[in-house]
Structure formats: structure tokens, C-alpha cells
Amino acid sequence: GGGAAAAAQGGAALEEGETKYVTHVMPWFETPSFQGVQGNHWCDPDYGNSYYESIFKRYSSADPAVIRKQLLLMKAAGLDGVWIDLQVSEWLEAVHAIVKDVTALGMNFAIVIDNYAEAGVVDSVKEDMQDFMEMPNYYRVFGRPILPYFEHPWRWGSTKLPSWRARDGRRPYIIGTYSQHQDGPLPEGFDSLFFWHTPDMSWLETYYSSTDLPLKVGSVFHGWREAYADRKHMPPYWGFLQPTIDLAQRHKPYFAQLTTWNDYTEGTMFEPSWLPHRCPPKA
């Protein structure tokens, strides 16, 4: 409720039950004109050919013109800010470009450490993370900068947490992945957990009803249609936008994350897109 929300802001008053709606942004799209290569997140038969293509075509995540259009759409939709995925330091060019425009448009942001590619990426990007956390529009709760973690324990075992603090001496507020820690108490070093997505609404209800999490990060999504060539996680599902909005409005989490803005490989994007999307045949 409002009391928890006010405490999360370090005492700043908030309207009763106000939720900050954010969206998860993938900064991994590459084009020859910006990164010197054509990335594989739309067309690559070895990685997976997406079923969809953005109305902005196959863009670079570092293209300022595309970033501005994306953020204006988000702002028009009422989003408070973005949670930007970060797997490798090579994405930092695009991340900095996004943060620059986020700031110019008066929006807020956080960086999501995604350890899929590198177990210790959180320490590899220490300096940039500390720079981001000093910015006035970086999300903070309980006076601490947030650090959401998209975890992949099946690749690395236990999650490597930061060995550093923010420059004000505060430890980042670690928000782990609920699907990896749904049973039992919070692991040492974690402060809360965020929900990703599922076709099982009872599981999402269980998350919202948990009394063990001091700060909730709910999820709003419409569905899933993955295009990976080498693996499949679950069958496609669709039609969950209104149910997940209803749950977020009823439970009033501090954050509600739209999952996702632009993960085309998993078919979860909110970014306006075309169907069908056809890739050229493999050379």
C-alpha cells in the first residue's frame, strides 16, 4: 500500500498504492552502420528467425533516432521508465545512448544485470554501474539504488553478486529472479525478487500474495512465442495482457514491469511490430 511505497522512496510521499510501470528493454540489436555487424536477434537460422519485425525495421539499439521514437511511445503509454538488460560490456554503447535520451525526456531507469553470457558481468561493468547509480533518475528504494538480476543458475550455479557499492557507500538493493528462489527464505545478499512471465496466473497470484518480499515487482505481459532454433522453453501462449494488468492494479506492486519491450526472439515484445516476418534464406 501507500505506506510501503512511501518507505521505499526513503520517506517521500506517494499517492496511495501508486505503481511505477516500467518496461524491460533489450539493447542487443546490431546493424553494420552502428556496430559494424548485422546482429542475430531477428534473422539467423542457427540462433532463430523471429516471427516478428519492429515497425522501425531491423534497427540498431544504439541508433538515437530509434531510441527517441521508442521512448516517446513508452512515455505516451504512461510508463515511468525503463529497466535495461545488460549481459556483456559490449552492450554499453547502446545502454549509454538509451540512458542519455531517457534522461532528456524526464524518464527514470535501472540496469538489469543479466548473467546469461558472463557469470561475473556485474563486476566487469562496475565503473559504468556506479556512474549510472549516481544519476538522479536512477531508481532507488529505501535510499538505495536498485539492481535487478536476471539469473541463470543452470549455467553458473549460485549468482555472483557485486563486490562493490555505489559511490555513496550504499549497497545496491538486489532484486533477484522469483522463478529461481520461489521456495524458502530470500538467499543471503538478496533484498527482494521480481516476477517474469507465465501462462499460469495462479503462480503470479502466489507471487503477489507473498508476505516474504519487502518490495514487489509485478509483471504485465501479453504472451510468448519463442523462435530459438536450438531449444524450446514452453509452447506459445497469448491473451494475457488484460489479466496481468488487472492483477497489477489489484495488488498494487511498487513496480510493474512490462515483459518485454523488444525481445523478438521470445515474441514477448510490446514494441509495435509486424507479422509475419520473413528472413532471407541462409547463404
mmCIF file of C-alpha atoms in Angstrom:
data_model
loop_
_atom_site.group_PDB
_atom_site.id
_atom_site.type_symbol
_atom_site.label_atom_id
_atom_site.label_comp_id
_atom_site.label_asym_id
_atom_site.label_seq_id
_atom_site.Cartn_x
_atom_site.Cartn_y
_atom_site.Cartn_z
ATOM 1 C CA GLY A 1 0.000 0.000 0.000
ATOM 2 C CA GLY A 2 0.916 3.645 0.177
ATOM 3 C CA GLY A 3 2.890 3.270 3.417
ATOM 4 C CA ALA A 4 5.229 0.705 1.879
ATOM 5 C CA ALA A 5 5.559 2.809 -1.256
ATOM 6 C CA ALA A 6 6.447 5.877 0.779
ATOM 7 C CA ALA A 7 9.046 3.921 2.738
ATOM 8 C CA ALA A 8 10.504 2.596 -0.482
ATOM 9 C CA GLN A 9 11.108 6.145 -1.616
ATOM 10 C CA GLY A 10 13.014 6.861 1.560
ATOM 11 C CA GLY A 11 10.109 8.765 3.060
ATOM 12 C CA ALA A 12 8.978 10.716 0.004
ATOM 13 C CA ALA A 13 5.194 10.864 -0.133
ATOM 14 C CA LEU A 14 3.434 8.892 -2.852
ATOM 15 C CA GLU A 15 -0.206 8.525 -3.697
ATOM 16 C CA GLU A 16 -1.860 5.534 -2.060
ATOM 17 C CA GLY A 17 -0.945 2.396 -3.973
ATOM 18 C CA GLU A 18 0.865 4.172 -6.793
ATOM 19 C CA THR A 19 2.690 1.712 -9.068
ATOM 20 C CA LYS A 20 5.636 2.636 -11.266
ATOM 21 C CA TYR A 21 5.158 0.970 -14.630
ATOM 22 C CA VAL A 22 8.453 0.211 -16.387
ATOM 23 C CA THR A 23 9.417 -1.933 -19.353
ATOM 24 C CA HIS A 24 12.310 -4.342 -19.866
ATOM 25 C CA VAL A 25 14.492 -3.215 -22.783
ATOM 26 C CA MET A 26 16.923 -5.426 -24.695
ATOM 27 C CA PRO A 27 19.831 -3.297 -26.069
ATOM 28 C CA TRP A 28 21.286 -6.126 -28.147
ATOM 29 C CA PHE A 29 20.222 -5.217 -31.709
ATOM 30 C CA GLU A 30 23.134 -4.534 -34.060
ATOM 31 C CA THR A 31 23.462 -3.196 -37.605
ATOM 32 C CA PRO A 32 26.527 -2.717 -39.830
ATOM 33 C CA SER A 33 26.154 1.084 -39.798
ATOM 34 C CA PHE A 34 26.380 1.295 -35.984
ATOM 35 C CA GLN A 35 28.203 -1.788 -34.687
ATOM 36 C CA GLY A 36 29.864 -2.972 -37.892
ATOM 37 C CA VAL A 37 27.947 -6.258 -37.884
ATOM 38 C CA GLN A 38 24.414 -7.467 -38.503
ATOM 39 C CA GLY A 39 23.116 -8.904 -35.238
ATOM 40 C CA ASN A 40 21.327 -12.229 -34.961
ATOM 41 C CA HIS A 41 18.265 -11.253 -32.945
ATOM 42 C CA TRP A 42 15.927 -11.109 -35.916
ATOM 43 C CA CYS A 43 17.408 -13.270 -38.657
ATOM 44 C CA ASP A 44 19.847 -16.083 -38.023
ATOM 45 C CA PRO A 45 18.810 -19.667 -38.836
ATOM 46 C CA ASP A 46 21.354 -21.004 -36.332
ATOM 47 C CA TYR A 47 20.079 -18.769 -33.496
ATOM 48 C CA GLY A 48 16.461 -18.478 -34.594
ATOM 49 C CA ASN A 49 14.437 -16.428 -37.069
ATOM 50 C CA SER A 50 11.941 -14.217 -35.270
ATOM 51 C CA TYR A 51 8.283 -14.373 -36.259
ATOM 52 C CA TYR A 52 8.056 -10.592 -35.924
ATOM 53 C CA GLU A 53 9.778 -7.418 -37.050
ATOM 54 C CA SER A 54 9.623 -3.964 -35.497
ATOM 55 C CA ILE A 55 7.819 -1.122 -37.251
ATOM 56 C CA PHE A 56 11.257 0.526 -37.035
ATOM 57 C CA LYS A 57 12.670 -2.316 -39.189
ATOM 58 C CA ARG A 58 15.815 -4.198 -38.124
ATOM 59 C CA TYR A 59 17.306 -1.361 -36.116
ATOM 60 C CA SER A 60 20.405 -0.843 -34.011
ATOM 61 C CA SER A 61 19.804 -0.408 -30.282
ATOM 62 C CA ALA A 62 22.361 2.422 -30.377
ATOM 63 C CA ASP A 63 20.538 4.448 -33.058
ATOM 64 C CA PRO A 64 19.478 7.749 -31.423
ATOM 65 C CA ALA A 65 16.601 8.231 -33.869
ATOM 66 C CA VAL A 66 15.123 4.834 -32.995
ATOM 67 C CA ILE A 67 15.720 5.312 -29.262
ATOM 68 C CA ARG A 68 13.828 8.620 -29.293
ATOM 69 C CA LYS A 69 10.826 7.058 -31.074
ATOM 70 C CA GLN A 70 10.796 4.098 -28.676
ATOM 71 C CA LEU A 71 10.923 6.288 -25.577
ATOM 72 C CA LEU A 72 8.253 8.670 -26.875
ATOM 73 C CA LEU A 73 5.961 5.670 -27.398
ATOM 74 C CA MET A 74 6.671 4.481 -23.852
ATOM 75 C CA LYS A 75 6.078 7.931 -22.414
ATOM 76 C CA ALA A 76 2.815 8.332 -24.336
ATOM 77 C CA ALA A 77 1.706 4.978 -22.897
ATOM 78 C CA GLY A 78 2.273 6.273 -19.366
ATOM 79 C CA LEU A 79 5.416 4.354 -18.493
ATOM 80 C CA ASP A 80 7.571 5.834 -15.744
ATOM 81 C CA GLY A 81 10.830 4.436 -17.050
ATOM 82 C CA VAL A 82 12.875 1.533 -18.383
ATOM 83 C CA TRP A 83 14.803 -1.409 -16.966
ATOM 84 C CA ILE A 84 17.678 -2.010 -19.391
ATOM 85 C CA ASP A 85 19.101 -5.526 -19.740
ATOM 86 C CA LEU A 86 22.897 -5.812 -19.587
ATOM 87 C CA GLN A 87 24.661 -9.094 -20.341
ATOM 88 C CA VAL A 88 28.068 -8.031 -21.693
ATOM 89 C CA SER A 89 30.162 -4.862 -21.697
ATOM 90 C CA GLU A 90 29.831 -4.664 -25.493
ATOM 91 C CA TRP A 91 26.221 -3.535 -24.969
ATOM 92 C CA LEU A 92 27.292 -0.456 -23.017
ATOM 93 C CA GLU A 93 27.403 1.783 -26.093
ATOM 94 C CA ALA A 94 23.702 1.200 -26.662
ATOM 95 C CA VAL A 95 22.898 1.371 -22.935
ATOM 96 C CA HIS A 96 24.554 4.780 -22.616
ATOM 97 C CA ALA A 97 22.679 6.035 -25.685
ATOM 98 C CA ILE A 98 19.370 4.895 -24.188
ATOM 99 C CA VAL A 99 20.157 6.423 -20.788
ATOM 100 C CA LYS A 100 21.050 9.743 -22.430
ATOM 101 C CA ASP A 101 17.635 10.021 -24.065
ATOM 102 C CA VAL A 102 15.785 8.610 -21.056
ATOM 103 C CA THR A 103 17.269 11.474 -19.061
ATOM 104 C CA ALA A 104 16.500 14.084 -21.724
ATOM 105 C CA LEU A 105 12.837 13.026 -21.740
ATOM 106 C CA GLY A 106 12.475 13.157 -17.953
ATOM 107 C CA MET A 107 12.093 9.392 -17.525
ATOM 108 C CA ASN A 108 13.747 7.059 -14.998
ATOM 109 C CA PHE A 109 15.787 3.898 -15.394
ATOM 110 C CA ALA A 110 17.606 0.982 -13.843
ATOM 111 C CA ILE A 111 20.079 -1.553 -15.205
ATOM 112 C CA VAL A 112 19.167 -5.246 -15.019
ATOM 113 C CA ILE A 113 22.240 -7.429 -14.631
ATOM 114 C CA ASP A 114 21.593 -10.473 -16.829
ATOM 115 C CA ASN A 115 24.274 -13.090 -16.222
ATOM 116 C CA TYR A 116 23.397 -15.350 -19.150
ATOM 117 C CA ALA A 117 26.650 -14.758 -21.053
ATOM 118 C CA GLU A 118 29.075 -13.946 -18.234
ATOM 119 C CA ALA A 119 28.804 -15.074 -14.621
ATOM 120 C CA GLY A 120 30.710 -12.063 -13.265
ATOM 121 C CA VAL A 121 29.393 -9.356 -15.580
ATOM 122 C CA VAL A 122 28.318 -7.255 -12.589
ATOM 123 C CA ASP A 123 31.976 -6.632 -11.719
ATOM 124 C CA SER A 124 33.068 -6.212 -15.353
ATOM 125 C CA VAL A 125 30.760 -3.176 -15.659
ATOM 126 C CA LYS A 126 31.421 -1.763 -12.173
ATOM 127 C CA GLU A 127 32.505 1.743 -13.208
ATOM 128 C CA ASP A 128 29.588 2.256 -15.571
ATOM 129 C CA MET A 129 27.132 0.927 -12.995
ATOM 130 C CA GLN A 130 28.463 3.289 -10.349
ATOM 131 C CA ASP A 131 28.145 6.173 -12.823
ATOM 132 C CA PHE A 132 24.542 5.211 -13.590
ATOM 133 C CA MET A 133 23.636 4.870 -9.916
ATOM 134 C CA GLU A 134 24.830 8.421 -9.241
ATOM 135 C CA MET A 135 22.308 9.829 -11.705
ATOM 136 C CA PRO A 136 19.216 11.438 -10.129
ATOM 137 C CA ASN A 137 16.843 9.473 -12.394
ATOM 138 C CA TYR A 138 18.271 6.054 -11.480
ATOM 139 C CA TYR A 139 15.664 4.114 -9.465
ATOM 140 C CA ARG A 140 16.294 3.957 -5.718
ATOM 141 C CA VAL A 141 14.271 2.303 -2.965
ATOM 142 C CA PHE A 142 14.824 2.604 0.776
ATOM 143 C CA GLY A 143 17.518 5.125 -0.164
ATOM 144 C CA ARG A 144 19.489 2.536 -2.159
ATOM 145 C CA PRO A 145 19.955 2.153 -5.944
ATOM 146 C CA ILE A 146 18.148 -0.919 -7.214
ATOM 147 C CA LEU A 147 19.969 -3.729 -9.008
ATOM 148 C CA PRO A 148 17.596 -6.263 -10.579
ATOM 149 C CA TYR A 149 19.185 -9.584 -11.507
ATOM 150 C CA PHE A 150 18.002 -11.851 -14.308
ATOM 151 C CA GLU A 151 19.580 -15.057 -13.065
ATOM 152 C CA HIS A 152 20.682 -18.210 -14.896
ATOM 153 C CA PRO A 153 21.765 -20.640 -12.148
ATOM 154 C CA TRP A 154 21.555 -23.580 -14.555
ATOM 155 C CA ARG A 155 24.599 -22.050 -16.292
ATOM 156 C CA TRP A 156 26.668 -20.814 -13.360
ATOM 157 C CA GLY A 157 25.327 -22.131 -10.092
ATOM 158 C CA SER A 158 24.846 -19.504 -7.406
ATOM 159 C CA THR A 159 24.575 -15.914 -8.599
ATOM 160 C CA LYS A 160 27.672 -13.711 -8.294
ATOM 161 C CA LEU A 161 26.609 -10.519 -6.521
ATOM 162 C CA PRO A 162 28.531 -7.222 -6.828
ATOM 163 C CA SER A 163 31.785 -6.922 -4.889
ATOM 164 C CA TRP A 164 31.329 -3.134 -4.917
ATOM 165 C CA ARG A 165 28.997 -0.489 -3.509
ATOM 166 C CA ALA A 166 27.504 2.615 -5.022
ATOM 167 C CA ARG A 167 29.723 5.673 -4.676
ATOM 168 C CA ASP A 168 27.634 6.966 -1.776
ATOM 169 C CA GLY A 169 28.705 3.843 0.133
ATOM 170 C CA ARG A 170 25.313 2.152 -0.045
ATOM 171 C CA ARG A 171 24.924 -1.448 -1.090
ATOM 172 C CA PRO A 172 22.695 -1.832 -4.171
ATOM 173 C CA TYR A 173 19.197 -3.135 -3.448
ATOM 174 C CA ILE A 174 19.359 -6.580 -5.092
ATOM 175 C CA ILE A 175 16.126 -7.772 -6.746
ATOM 176 C CA GLY A 176 16.595 -11.354 -7.912
ATOM 177 C CA THR A 177 14.513 -13.594 -10.162
ATOM 178 C CA TYR A 178 11.467 -15.086 -8.422
ATOM 179 C CA SER A 179 11.410 -18.247 -10.542
ATOM 180 C CA GLN A 180 14.842 -19.169 -9.160
ATOM 181 C CA HIS A 181 14.017 -18.568 -5.488
ATOM 182 C CA GLN A 182 10.284 -19.108 -5.139
ATOM 183 C CA ASP A 183 10.563 -21.539 -2.249
ATOM 184 C CA GLY A 184 12.030 -20.719 1.133
ATOM 185 C CA PRO A 185 13.557 -17.527 2.502
ATOM 186 C CA LEU A 186 15.431 -14.978 0.424
ATOM 187 C CA PRO A 187 19.013 -16.074 -0.254
ATOM 188 C CA GLU A 188 21.773 -14.171 1.514
ATOM 189 C CA GLY A 189 22.523 -10.874 -0.204
ATOM 190 C CA PHE A 190 19.133 -10.572 -1.901
ATOM 191 C CA ASP A 191 16.607 -7.917 -0.864
ATOM 192 C CA SER A 192 13.593 -8.910 -2.967
ATOM 193 C CA LEU A 193 12.563 -10.742 -6.163
ATOM 194 C CA PHE A 194 10.833 -9.794 -9.418
ATOM 195 C CA PHE A 195 8.342 -11.861 -11.415
ATOM 196 C CA TRP A 196 8.932 -12.552 -15.124
ATOM 197 C CA HIS A 197 6.031 -14.152 -17.016
ATOM 198 C CA THR A 198 3.953 -17.342 -17.176
ATOM 199 C CA PRO A 199 0.675 -18.672 -18.579
ATOM 200 C CA ASP A 200 -0.136 -19.798 -15.015
ATOM 201 C CA MET A 201 -1.995 -16.900 -13.411
ATOM 202 C CA SER A 202 -2.172 -18.730 -10.073
ATOM 203 C CA TRP A 203 1.641 -18.618 -9.888
ATOM 204 C CA LEU A 204 1.590 -14.853 -10.454
ATOM 205 C CA GLU A 205 -1.101 -14.570 -7.761
ATOM 206 C CA THR A 206 1.154 -16.544 -5.401
ATOM 207 C CA TYR A 207 3.935 -14.037 -6.006
ATOM 208 C CA TYR A 208 1.700 -11.054 -5.342
ATOM 209 C CA SER A 209 0.345 -12.682 -2.174
ATOM 210 C CA SER A 210 3.770 -13.500 -0.722
ATOM 211 C CA THR A 211 4.490 -11.912 2.647
ATOM 212 C CA ASP A 212 8.235 -12.611 2.391
ATOM 213 C CA LEU A 213 9.096 -9.919 -0.157
ATOM 214 C CA PRO A 214 9.517 -6.348 1.115
ATOM 215 C CA LEU A 215 9.132 -4.882 -2.366
ATOM 216 C CA LYS A 216 7.079 -6.368 -5.200
ATOM 217 C CA VAL A 217 7.900 -6.110 -8.894
ATOM 218 C CA GLY A 218 4.856 -7.377 -10.732
ATOM 219 C CA SER A 219 4.692 -8.337 -14.386
ATOM 220 C CA VAL A 220 2.487 -7.228 -17.269
ATOM 221 C CA PHE A 221 2.705 -9.268 -20.476
ATOM 222 C CA HIS A 222 0.596 -10.399 -23.388
ATOM 223 C CA GLY A 223 2.202 -13.723 -24.264
ATOM 224 C CA TRP A 224 5.118 -15.695 -25.629
ATOM 225 C CA ARG A 225 6.145 -17.150 -28.987
ATOM 226 C CA GLU A 226 9.787 -18.122 -28.990
ATOM 227 C CA ALA A 227 11.834 -18.640 -32.154
ATOM 228 C CA TYR A 228 15.018 -20.256 -30.845
ATOM 229 C CA ALA A 229 16.463 -22.717 -33.336
ATOM 230 C CA ASP A 230 18.227 -24.942 -30.797
ATOM 231 C CA ARG A 231 15.846 -25.062 -27.824
ATOM 232 C CA LYS A 232 12.250 -24.612 -26.746
ATOM 233 C CA HIS A 233 11.182 -23.500 -23.278
ATOM 234 C CA MET A 234 7.388 -23.687 -23.468
ATOM 235 C CA PRO A 235 4.540 -23.721 -26.015
ATOM 236 C CA PRO A 236 3.275 -20.357 -27.296
ATOM 237 C CA TYR A 237 0.612 -18.577 -25.266
ATOM 238 C CA TRP A 238 -1.289 -15.376 -25.825
ATOM 239 C CA GLY A 239 -4.077 -13.197 -24.476
ATOM 240 C CA PHE A 240 -2.673 -12.341 -21.034
ATOM 241 C CA LEU A 241 -2.445 -8.563 -21.277
ATOM 242 C CA GLN A 242 -5.718 -7.682 -19.594
ATOM 243 C CA PRO A 243 -5.453 -10.354 -16.864
ATOM 244 C CA THR A 244 -1.946 -9.203 -15.906
ATOM 245 C CA ILE A 245 -2.961 -5.528 -15.937
ATOM 246 C CA ASP A 246 -5.941 -6.403 -13.712
ATOM 247 C CA LEU A 247 -3.692 -8.238 -11.243
ATOM 248 C CA ALA A 248 -1.208 -5.346 -11.103
ATOM 249 C CA GLN A 249 -3.996 -2.846 -10.499
ATOM 250 C CA ARG A 250 -5.493 -5.019 -7.774
ATOM 251 C CA HIS A 251 -2.271 -5.861 -5.923
ATOM 252 C CA LYS A 252 -0.527 -2.506 -6.488
ATOM 253 C CA PRO A 253 3.141 -3.599 -6.521
ATOM 254 C CA TYR A 254 5.745 -0.864 -6.179
ATOM 255 C CA PHE A 255 6.974 -1.649 -9.706
ATOM 256 C CA ALA A 256 5.161 -3.404 -12.554
ATOM 257 C CA GLN A 257 7.470 -4.472 -15.380
ATOM 258 C CA LEU A 258 6.182 -4.868 -18.932
ATOM 259 C CA THR A 259 7.966 -8.012 -20.111
ATOM 260 C CA THR A 260 9.238 -7.108 -22.579
ATOM 261 C CA TRP A 261 9.617 -4.066 -24.803
ATOM 262 C CA ASN A 262 11.585 -5.778 -27.561
ATOM 263 C CA ASP A 263 12.614 -9.390 -27.085
ATOM 264 C CA TYR A 264 11.690 -10.524 -30.581
ATOM 265 C CA THR A 265 13.309 -13.941 -30.255
ATOM 266 C CA GLU A 266 10.910 -14.821 -27.442
ATOM 267 C CA GLY A 267 7.971 -12.992 -29.016
ATOM 268 C CA THR A 268 7.162 -11.021 -25.856
ATOM 269 C CA MET A 269 7.551 -7.505 -27.308
ATOM 270 C CA PHE A 270 5.248 -4.572 -26.637
ATOM 271 C CA GLU A 271 7.011 -2.533 -29.302
ATOM 272 C CA PRO A 272 4.682 -2.254 -32.324
ATOM 273 C CA SER A 273 5.675 -4.955 -34.789
ATOM 274 C CA TRP A 274 4.667 -6.728 -37.968
ATOM 275 C CA LEU A 275 3.599 -10.338 -38.526
ATOM 276 C CA PRO A 276 4.592 -12.339 -40.458
ATOM 277 C CA HIS A 277 8.289 -11.606 -40.551
ATOM 278 C CA ARG A 278 10.290 -13.417 -43.234
ATOM 279 C CA CYS A 279 14.043 -13.734 -43.129
ATOM 280 C CA PRO A 280 16.173 -14.182 -46.245
ATOM 281 C CA PRO A 281 17.322 -17.757 -46.925
ATOM 282 C CA LYS A 282 20.643 -18.797 -45.449
ATOM 283 C CA ALA A 283 23.527 -18.066 -47.784
#
